[in-house]
XYZ file of C-alpha atoms in Angstrom:
512
model
C -4.675 -50.162 0.289
C -3.285 -46.655 0.383
C -5.054 -44.018 2.450
C -5.474 -40.646 0.763
C -6.923 -37.406 2.148
C -7.086 -33.862 0.901
C -7.466 -30.384 2.349
C -6.691 -26.856 1.203
C -4.421 -23.866 1.864
C -3.609 -20.608 0.067
C -0.409 -19.729 -1.811
C 0.157 -15.966 -1.962
C 2.035 -14.190 -4.726
C 1.796 -10.545 -3.829
C -1.796 -9.900 -2.792
C -3.105 -12.548 -5.171
C -3.921 -15.903 -3.578
C -4.260 -19.304 -5.248
C -5.988 -22.285 -3.649
C -3.523 -25.134 -3.093
C -4.762 -28.696 -2.615
C -2.772 -30.513 0.070
C -2.948 -34.248 -0.642
C -1.670 -36.817 1.855
C -0.945 -40.443 0.991
C 0.077 -43.143 3.496
C 1.685 -46.307 2.120
C 3.425 -49.394 3.550
C 6.843 -48.562 2.127
C 9.865 -47.686 4.238
C 9.087 -44.953 6.802
C 9.565 -41.467 5.320
C 7.998 -38.035 5.105
C 8.120 -36.760 1.523
C 6.979 -33.248 0.598
C 6.585 -32.480 -3.111
C 5.093 -29.635 -5.155
C 7.795 -26.924 -5.420
C 8.115 -25.934 -1.732
C 10.697 -23.315 -0.792
C 13.220 -23.871 1.991
C 10.924 -22.695 4.807
C 8.080 -24.882 3.557
C 10.418 -27.836 2.984
C 11.296 -27.742 6.689
C 7.614 -28.329 7.517
C 8.398 -32.047 7.683
C 10.227 -31.621 10.994
C 7.844 -28.948 12.334
C 4.680 -30.923 11.627
C 5.969 -34.229 12.951
C 7.294 -32.698 16.211
C 4.252 -30.465 16.711
C 1.757 -33.289 16.225
C 3.666 -35.605 18.559
C 3.978 -32.988 21.309
C 0.279 -32.111 20.978
C -0.714 -35.735 21.591
C -1.901 -36.564 18.067
C 1.185 -38.009 16.324
C 1.147 -38.556 12.579
C 1.852 -41.937 11.068
C 5.272 -43.590 11.231
C 4.702 -45.189 7.815
C 5.632 -43.532 4.549
C 3.756 -40.233 4.244
C 3.726 -38.357 0.935
C 2.409 -34.821 0.873
C 1.677 -33.296 -2.532
C 0.998 -29.566 -2.950
C -1.084 -29.079 -6.082
C -0.871 -27.409 -8.572
C 2.666 -28.793 -8.569
C 4.024 -26.176 -10.996
C 3.084 -23.256 -8.702
C 5.923 -22.190 -6.377
C 4.886 -22.222 -2.712
C 6.485 -20.016 -0.091
C 6.345 -19.654 3.663
C 5.096 -21.592 6.642
C 1.332 -21.044 6.447
C 0.887 -24.568 4.999
C 1.869 -26.327 8.264
C -1.648 -26.712 9.646
C -3.024 -27.979 6.334
C -0.227 -30.555 6.044
C -0.898 -31.790 9.580
C -4.664 -32.057 9.012
C -4.238 -33.888 5.699
C -1.824 -36.355 7.333
C -4.174 -36.998 10.272
C -7.122 -37.432 7.888
C -5.174 -39.948 5.772
C -4.408 -41.864 8.998
C -8.080 -41.897 9.995
C -7.652 -39.673 13.072
C -10.030 -37.035 11.659
C -12.745 -37.467 8.998
C -11.526 -36.864 5.454
C -14.874 -35.330 4.513
C -14.447 -32.645 7.173
C -10.954 -31.461 6.225
C -11.802 -31.518 2.507
C -14.259 -28.612 2.820
C -12.033 -26.338 4.900
C -9.046 -24.067 4.232
C -6.279 -24.359 6.846
C -3.773 -21.570 7.481
C -1.042 -21.266 10.081
C 2.497 -22.107 11.155
C 3.096 -24.736 13.842
C 5.372 -24.319 16.818
C 7.204 -27.433 18.054
C 4.898 -27.711 21.083
C 1.876 -28.001 18.788
C 0.579 -24.463 19.140
C -0.162 -22.254 16.141
C 1.893 -19.143 15.597
C 0.361 -15.963 14.142
C 1.303 -15.904 10.463
C 1.789 -12.950 8.074
C -0.634 -12.662 5.185
C -3.683 -14.218 6.849
C -6.080 -11.464 5.740
C -5.281 -11.656 1.987
C -5.307 -15.470 2.272
C -8.800 -15.482 3.782
C -9.939 -13.052 1.075
C -8.589 -15.419 -1.589
C -10.350 -18.376 0.066
C -13.646 -16.464 0.145
C -13.337 -15.515 -3.528
C -12.662 -19.174 -4.365
C -15.963 -20.159 -2.742
C -14.806 -21.574 0.614
C -16.936 -20.730 3.616
C -14.849 -22.104 6.516
C -11.243 -21.212 7.324
C -9.174 -22.395 10.302
C -6.620 -19.794 11.403
C -4.268 -19.333 14.367
C -5.957 -17.754 17.386
C -3.528 -14.843 17.120
C -4.853 -13.996 13.628
C -8.562 -14.386 14.425
C -9.284 -10.649 14.595
C -7.857 -9.794 11.181
C -9.369 -12.906 9.565
C -12.805 -11.880 10.877
C -12.611 -8.679 8.789
C -13.693 -10.741 5.760
C -17.467 -11.043 5.486
C -19.238 -14.243 4.479
C -16.649 -16.662 5.894
C -16.798 -18.688 9.102
C -13.499 -18.106 10.897
C -12.458 -20.842 13.315
C -9.574 -19.690 15.561
C -7.540 -22.592 16.969
C -4.739 -22.483 19.496
C -3.035 -25.788 18.627
C -3.041 -28.625 16.129
C -4.844 -30.741 18.747
C -7.671 -28.169 18.914
C -7.929 -28.259 15.123
C -8.160 -32.067 15.141
C -10.863 -31.984 17.845
C -12.856 -29.418 15.831
C -12.804 -31.839 12.893
C -14.117 -34.646 15.093
C -11.022 -36.419 16.426
C -11.617 -38.594 19.492
C -9.251 -36.613 21.721
C -9.683 -34.907 25.057
C -9.225 -31.124 24.895
C -6.152 -29.686 26.590
C -6.062 -26.016 27.473
C -3.069 -24.221 25.971
C -2.087 -20.598 26.086
C -2.472 -19.368 22.485
C 0.342 -17.481 20.816
C -0.891 -13.941 20.157
C 0.361 -10.908 18.298
C 1.168 -7.747 20.238
C -1.884 -5.452 20.287
C -2.201 -3.163 17.296
C -2.207 0.562 18.015
C -5.610 2.199 17.469
C -6.113 3.911 14.130
C -6.250 7.310 15.784
C -2.905 6.818 17.526
C -0.977 8.311 14.608
C -0.598 12.005 15.224
C -1.389 13.555 11.857
C -1.227 17.063 13.257
C -3.561 19.818 12.197
C -3.402 22.042 9.148
C -4.026 25.028 11.417
C -0.569 24.481 12.953
C 1.029 25.840 9.770
C 1.904 29.528 10.101
C 2.178 31.526 6.896
C 2.695 29.625 3.631
C -0.913 30.172 2.561
C -0.033 29.126 -0.989
C 1.371 25.845 0.321
C -1.749 25.179 2.396
C -3.926 25.786 -0.672
C -1.673 23.576 -2.814
C -1.994 20.814 -0.211
C -5.795 20.936 -0.517
C -5.557 20.867 -4.310
C -3.301 17.820 -4.106
C -5.720 16.073 -1.741
C -8.816 16.918 -3.805
C -7.429 15.625 -7.090
C -4.990 12.942 -5.915
C -2.062 14.898 -7.384
C 1.628 14.333 -6.654
C 3.518 17.155 -4.966
C 7.102 18.478 -4.987
C 8.124 20.870 -2.209
C 11.352 22.830 -2.718
C 12.743 25.084 -0.038
C 15.472 25.700 2.540
C 15.702 23.751 5.809
C 13.164 24.930 8.371
C 10.656 26.160 5.798
C 8.043 23.607 6.910
C 8.203 21.035 4.079
C 8.002 18.044 6.431
C 5.175 19.632 8.421
C 3.196 20.232 5.246
C 3.686 16.672 3.996
C 2.677 15.161 7.336
C -0.629 17.108 7.225
C -1.665 15.713 3.830
C -3.058 12.352 5.097
C -5.123 14.225 7.683
C -7.130 16.100 5.035
C -7.761 13.034 2.859
C -11.230 11.441 3.180
C -11.679 8.099 4.927
C -11.068 4.997 2.825
C -13.881 2.944 1.343
C -14.321 -0.719 2.221
C -12.350 -2.082 -0.747
C -9.482 0.354 -0.242
C -9.436 -0.331 3.510
C -9.256 -4.075 2.828
C -6.288 -3.527 0.517
C -4.492 -1.349 3.062
C -5.094 -3.854 5.864
C -4.057 -6.763 3.612
C -0.780 -5.036 2.810
C -0.134 -4.528 6.511
C -0.851 -8.205 7.142
C 1.442 -9.288 4.315
C 4.208 -7.083 5.735
C 3.904 -8.679 9.170
C 2.464 -5.518 10.734
C -0.432 -5.664 13.218
C -3.855 -5.172 11.643
C -6.196 -4.940 14.638
C -9.872 -5.717 14.977
C -11.102 -3.062 12.541
C -10.215 -2.078 9.019
C -7.749 0.791 8.660
C -9.982 3.582 7.410
C -7.408 6.375 7.504
C -5.029 6.745 4.545
C -1.544 5.412 5.342
C 1.620 7.512 5.421
C 4.968 5.934 4.526
C 8.215 7.837 5.096
C 11.190 5.660 4.082
C 14.726 6.774 4.938
C 16.819 8.154 2.097
C 19.155 5.139 2.319
C 16.310 2.802 1.250
C 17.099 0.486 -1.667
C 14.879 0.113 -4.758
C 13.528 -3.164 -3.303
C 12.653 -1.385 -0.045
C 10.804 1.310 -1.995
C 8.804 -0.746 -4.503
C 9.066 -4.219 -2.971
C 10.807 -7.475 -3.746
C 12.930 -10.048 -1.983
C 14.937 -13.111 -2.899
C 12.266 -15.540 -1.708
C 8.834 -14.280 -0.709
C 7.999 -11.079 -2.592
C 7.092 -8.487 0.034
C 5.488 -5.081 -0.549
C 7.748 -2.054 -0.317
C 7.012 1.401 1.044
C 5.254 2.477 -2.166
C 2.843 -0.470 -1.979
C 2.200 0.055 1.729
C 1.366 3.684 0.894
C -1.434 2.599 -1.490
C -4.507 4.840 -1.088
C -2.359 7.126 1.056
C 0.840 9.162 0.915
C 4.453 8.226 0.155
C 6.681 10.997 1.492
C 10.321 11.101 0.399
C 12.105 13.684 2.525
C 15.471 14.879 1.219
C 14.519 13.339 -2.118
C 17.833 14.083 -3.927
C 19.613 11.951 -1.311
C 17.715 8.838 -2.427
C 19.338 6.460 -4.883
C 18.494 7.496 -8.471
C 17.580 3.850 -9.154
C 15.116 3.880 -6.242
C 13.525 7.118 -7.466
C 13.245 6.005 -11.076
C 11.651 2.739 -9.954
C 8.620 4.858 -9.028
C 8.059 6.123 -12.553
C 6.063 3.112 -13.746
C 3.753 2.920 -10.678
C 3.078 6.657 -10.929
C 1.721 6.139 -14.442
C -0.082 2.797 -14.120
C -1.099 2.709 -10.452
C 0.202 -0.867 -10.218
C 3.530 -2.180 -8.913
C 4.706 -5.293 -10.749
C 7.691 -7.210 -9.400
C 9.046 -9.921 -11.693
C 11.338 -12.681 -10.522
C 12.267 -16.093 -11.891
C 9.688 -17.696 -9.596
C 6.868 -15.475 -10.862
C 5.452 -11.971 -10.917
C 3.722 -10.273 -7.994
C 1.362 -7.345 -8.351
C 0.720 -4.788 -5.630
C -1.497 -1.707 -5.681
C 0.503 1.398 -6.519
C -2.104 4.164 -6.469
C -0.550 6.526 -3.923
C 0.205 10.225 -3.670
C 3.904 10.980 -3.931
C 5.279 13.932 -1.970
C 8.894 14.884 -2.654
C 10.739 17.386 -0.468
C 14.137 18.809 -1.334
C 16.529 21.569 -0.409
C 17.458 23.793 -3.363
C 21.171 22.967 -3.039
C 23.578 20.996 -0.795
C 23.828 23.802 1.770
C 20.092 24.488 1.508
C 20.239 28.270 1.206
C 19.913 28.866 -2.544
C 17.227 31.476 -3.105
C 16.950 32.217 0.611
C 16.287 35.805 1.616
C 18.189 35.710 4.893
C 21.207 33.441 4.341
C 23.883 33.231 1.686
C 24.366 30.107 -0.431
C 27.943 28.807 -0.545
C 27.320 26.286 -3.345
C 28.558 26.779 -6.880
C 26.005 26.877 -9.713
C 27.354 23.514 -10.880
C 26.810 21.997 -7.408
C 23.246 23.309 -7.347
C 22.443 21.840 -10.759
C 24.063 18.517 -9.914
C 22.165 18.262 -6.597
C 18.688 18.762 -8.036
C 19.732 16.833 -11.145
C 19.533 13.683 -9.061
C 15.781 14.035 -9.497
C 15.363 12.958 -13.102
C 13.299 14.982 -15.535
C 10.947 12.066 -16.360
C 10.201 11.624 -12.631
C 9.497 15.323 -12.027
C 7.387 15.446 -15.185
C 5.021 12.986 -13.474
C 4.609 15.282 -10.451
C 1.644 17.602 -10.909
C 2.368 20.323 -8.339
C 5.780 21.921 -7.829
C 5.875 24.443 -5.028
C 8.539 26.721 -3.625
C 8.300 26.939 0.193
C 10.141 29.761 1.961
C 10.907 30.278 5.628
C 8.390 32.463 7.421
C 9.508 35.880 8.548
C 9.216 37.413 11.997
C 6.449 39.673 10.706
C 4.475 36.671 9.472
C 4.909 34.986 12.834
C 3.665 38.055 14.723
C 0.574 38.392 12.527
C -0.182 34.649 12.456
C -3.003 34.896 14.978
C -4.661 37.732 13.099
C -4.973 35.922 9.750
C -7.646 33.206 9.502
C -6.266 29.663 9.221
C -8.077 26.586 7.978
C -7.966 23.479 10.144
C -7.776 19.870 8.970
C -11.456 19.141 9.620
C -12.664 22.009 7.434
C -10.095 21.177 4.755
C -11.126 17.516 4.744
C -14.778 18.446 4.211
C -13.773 20.798 1.384
C -11.686 18.045 -0.209
C -14.567 15.568 0.155
C -16.962 17.960 -1.598
C -14.515 18.471 -4.477
C -14.035 14.700 -4.825
C -17.801 14.214 -4.897
C -18.073 16.778 -7.701
C -15.375 14.909 -9.651
C -17.007 11.535 -8.914
C -20.344 12.689 -10.346
C -18.666 14.132 -13.432
C -16.647 10.941 -14.016
C -19.483 8.550 -13.128
C -19.616 7.110 -16.653
C -15.833 6.539 -16.773
C -13.538 4.101 -14.917
C -11.813 7.008 -13.092
C -12.739 8.715 -9.845
C -9.939 11.265 -9.314
C -8.693 13.974 -11.661
C -5.128 12.682 -11.357
C -6.232 9.380 -12.939
C -7.892 10.907 -16.008
C -5.908 10.352 -19.251
C -5.100 13.110 -21.697
C -7.419 11.719 -24.353
C -10.415 12.415 -22.123
C -9.085 15.836 -21.112
C -8.893 16.868 -24.777
C -12.286 15.369 -25.621
C -15.500 17.463 -25.657
C -16.328 16.168 -22.166
C -13.030 17.269 -20.654
C -12.014 20.398 -22.546
C -12.040 23.632 -20.466
C -14.107 26.678 -21.328
C -13.440 28.381 -24.682
C -10.192 30.388 -24.661
C -9.154 29.128 -21.225
C -6.019 27.353 -22.471
C -4.414 30.253 -24.395
C -1.517 30.673 -21.934
C -1.035 26.925 -21.727
C -0.943 26.604 -25.522
C 1.751 29.277 -25.745
C 3.851 27.463 -23.115
C 3.597 24.253 -25.133
C 4.586 25.993 -28.368
C 7.654 27.584 -26.729
C 8.755 24.224 -25.319
C 8.249 25.388 -21.749
C 6.065 22.380 -21.009
C 5.804 18.848 -22.394
C 2.646 17.189 -23.673
C 2.487 15.146 -20.473
C 2.865 18.400 -18.520
C 0.100 19.952 -20.637
C -2.276 17.191 -19.573
C -1.261 17.540 -15.948
C -2.026 21.261 -15.983
C -5.493 20.457 -17.318
C -6.003 17.933 -14.494
C -4.999 20.581 -11.964
C -7.367 23.067 -13.590
C -10.238 20.601 -13.228
C -9.389 20.081 -9.549
C -9.337 23.836 -8.948
C -12.715 24.091 -10.682
C -14.073 21.262 -8.502
C -12.910 23.061 -5.354
C -14.729 26.151 -6.582
C -17.694 23.954 -7.658
C -17.488 25.416 -11.164
C -18.945 23.608 -14.173
C -15.735 23.851 -16.238
C -12.254 25.305 -15.732
C -11.904 28.857 -16.983
C -8.802 30.911 -17.778
C -8.197 31.714 -14.098
C -8.228 28.018 -13.164
C -5.799 27.170 -15.964
C -3.548 30.072 -14.996
C -3.476 29.012 -11.344
C -2.811 25.430 -12.420
C 0.099 26.555 -14.571
C 1.561 28.437 -11.608
C 1.239 25.362 -9.381
C 2.948 23.307 -12.041
C 5.903 25.672 -12.425
C 6.135 27.403 -9.027
C 9.387 25.655 -8.035
C 11.103 26.168 -11.376
């Protein structure tokens, strides 16, 4: 009579997890270890890992023919997180552990050859998927226990080895102390030096534009010569954003887990900041991979800031790959094996010099670039991409006079700016309570031109003239209205008036 047992694991495709049934069958045919169900190369090698790990842990699996089926069979499975589930199903089929015990539990983790469990990427989104599927007990490597415990309503059982897992299920084995394999400690959330907005000298318009961008979730383009403070401004933006909610924090921490980055014992409540190098490929920006589909910098920046310094130096293909996420808020990566979806609701900050030498338009240095070289340099930023950026700001170097009078002029710090941004977002949240949107940058043009979203009477006269002359596109028209609403929210006004629309139009065209 064949012996059959079943347990469960999670197959991840992006952040979406699917429950996989791991079925083990032991028969009296010629000795073999057969693994079926569309495993990839890393998962196919689990045969050798599981057999060696179980033997070295003192609970060897059967020497008869063992067939492991990963169901649903048509779903591609990637990675090594199925090792523990395969081992438990095999031991249950052999009668070492009770089948009824392993059948109610999800097992996650990669096995080392000595039987210990290695920390595995993607544990947090896997536990979330298990909880949503109705499972209430998950066995995870001891090194992933802290991040797995971030999911409420699930009993997390950290195990150091496959022997410990078998004993937990009721195997008649004596416990053996092993040193668990752990991840390096995660840096505390406050370790990232966001700097303070008060550090910025001069550039009052840029500081105000930064608060507008934070309040409405708007994208930002900073144009100016080297040394004007573009990088400093961009690095201060995450510091004035409000803390993340629970759902957003779970997404941010899940993306870190999926990327193999340390998560820590608490959810990441501060908005992330991603600053990829200008040599990054399109796959590094939006995500991808030949096997397991990993999130790129744009996905890891979800609910935070993606800062592209020296933006014209990036590959045009990498920049244009951002156009779809900027509109939809979702990153979709399609491959032959399937499609992965990642959150793509981030704030894009582009910084660029005005020309190759960087001095075009500078008051104190002469530009040596030809007009053609200037146009070609900024032309690397496509019109459709820039049309999706709400705020375009020219940033100039500060003068000696501005530096001398810096201490005399009042400067806003990040704490005050964050509270101001939070108040403006609360105003927008109340206004949009009956809609699916929470930030002005998410509101579509149809709502903006409806009775609920139209500005005060006569407020759009200048904007209408710009549209008629062709100075702004219809998408740009809507973006100016979104900016006007954000400015009104910062002023706690009921509706945008002509001054708000005028200021919004200036923010939209300041770098032109």
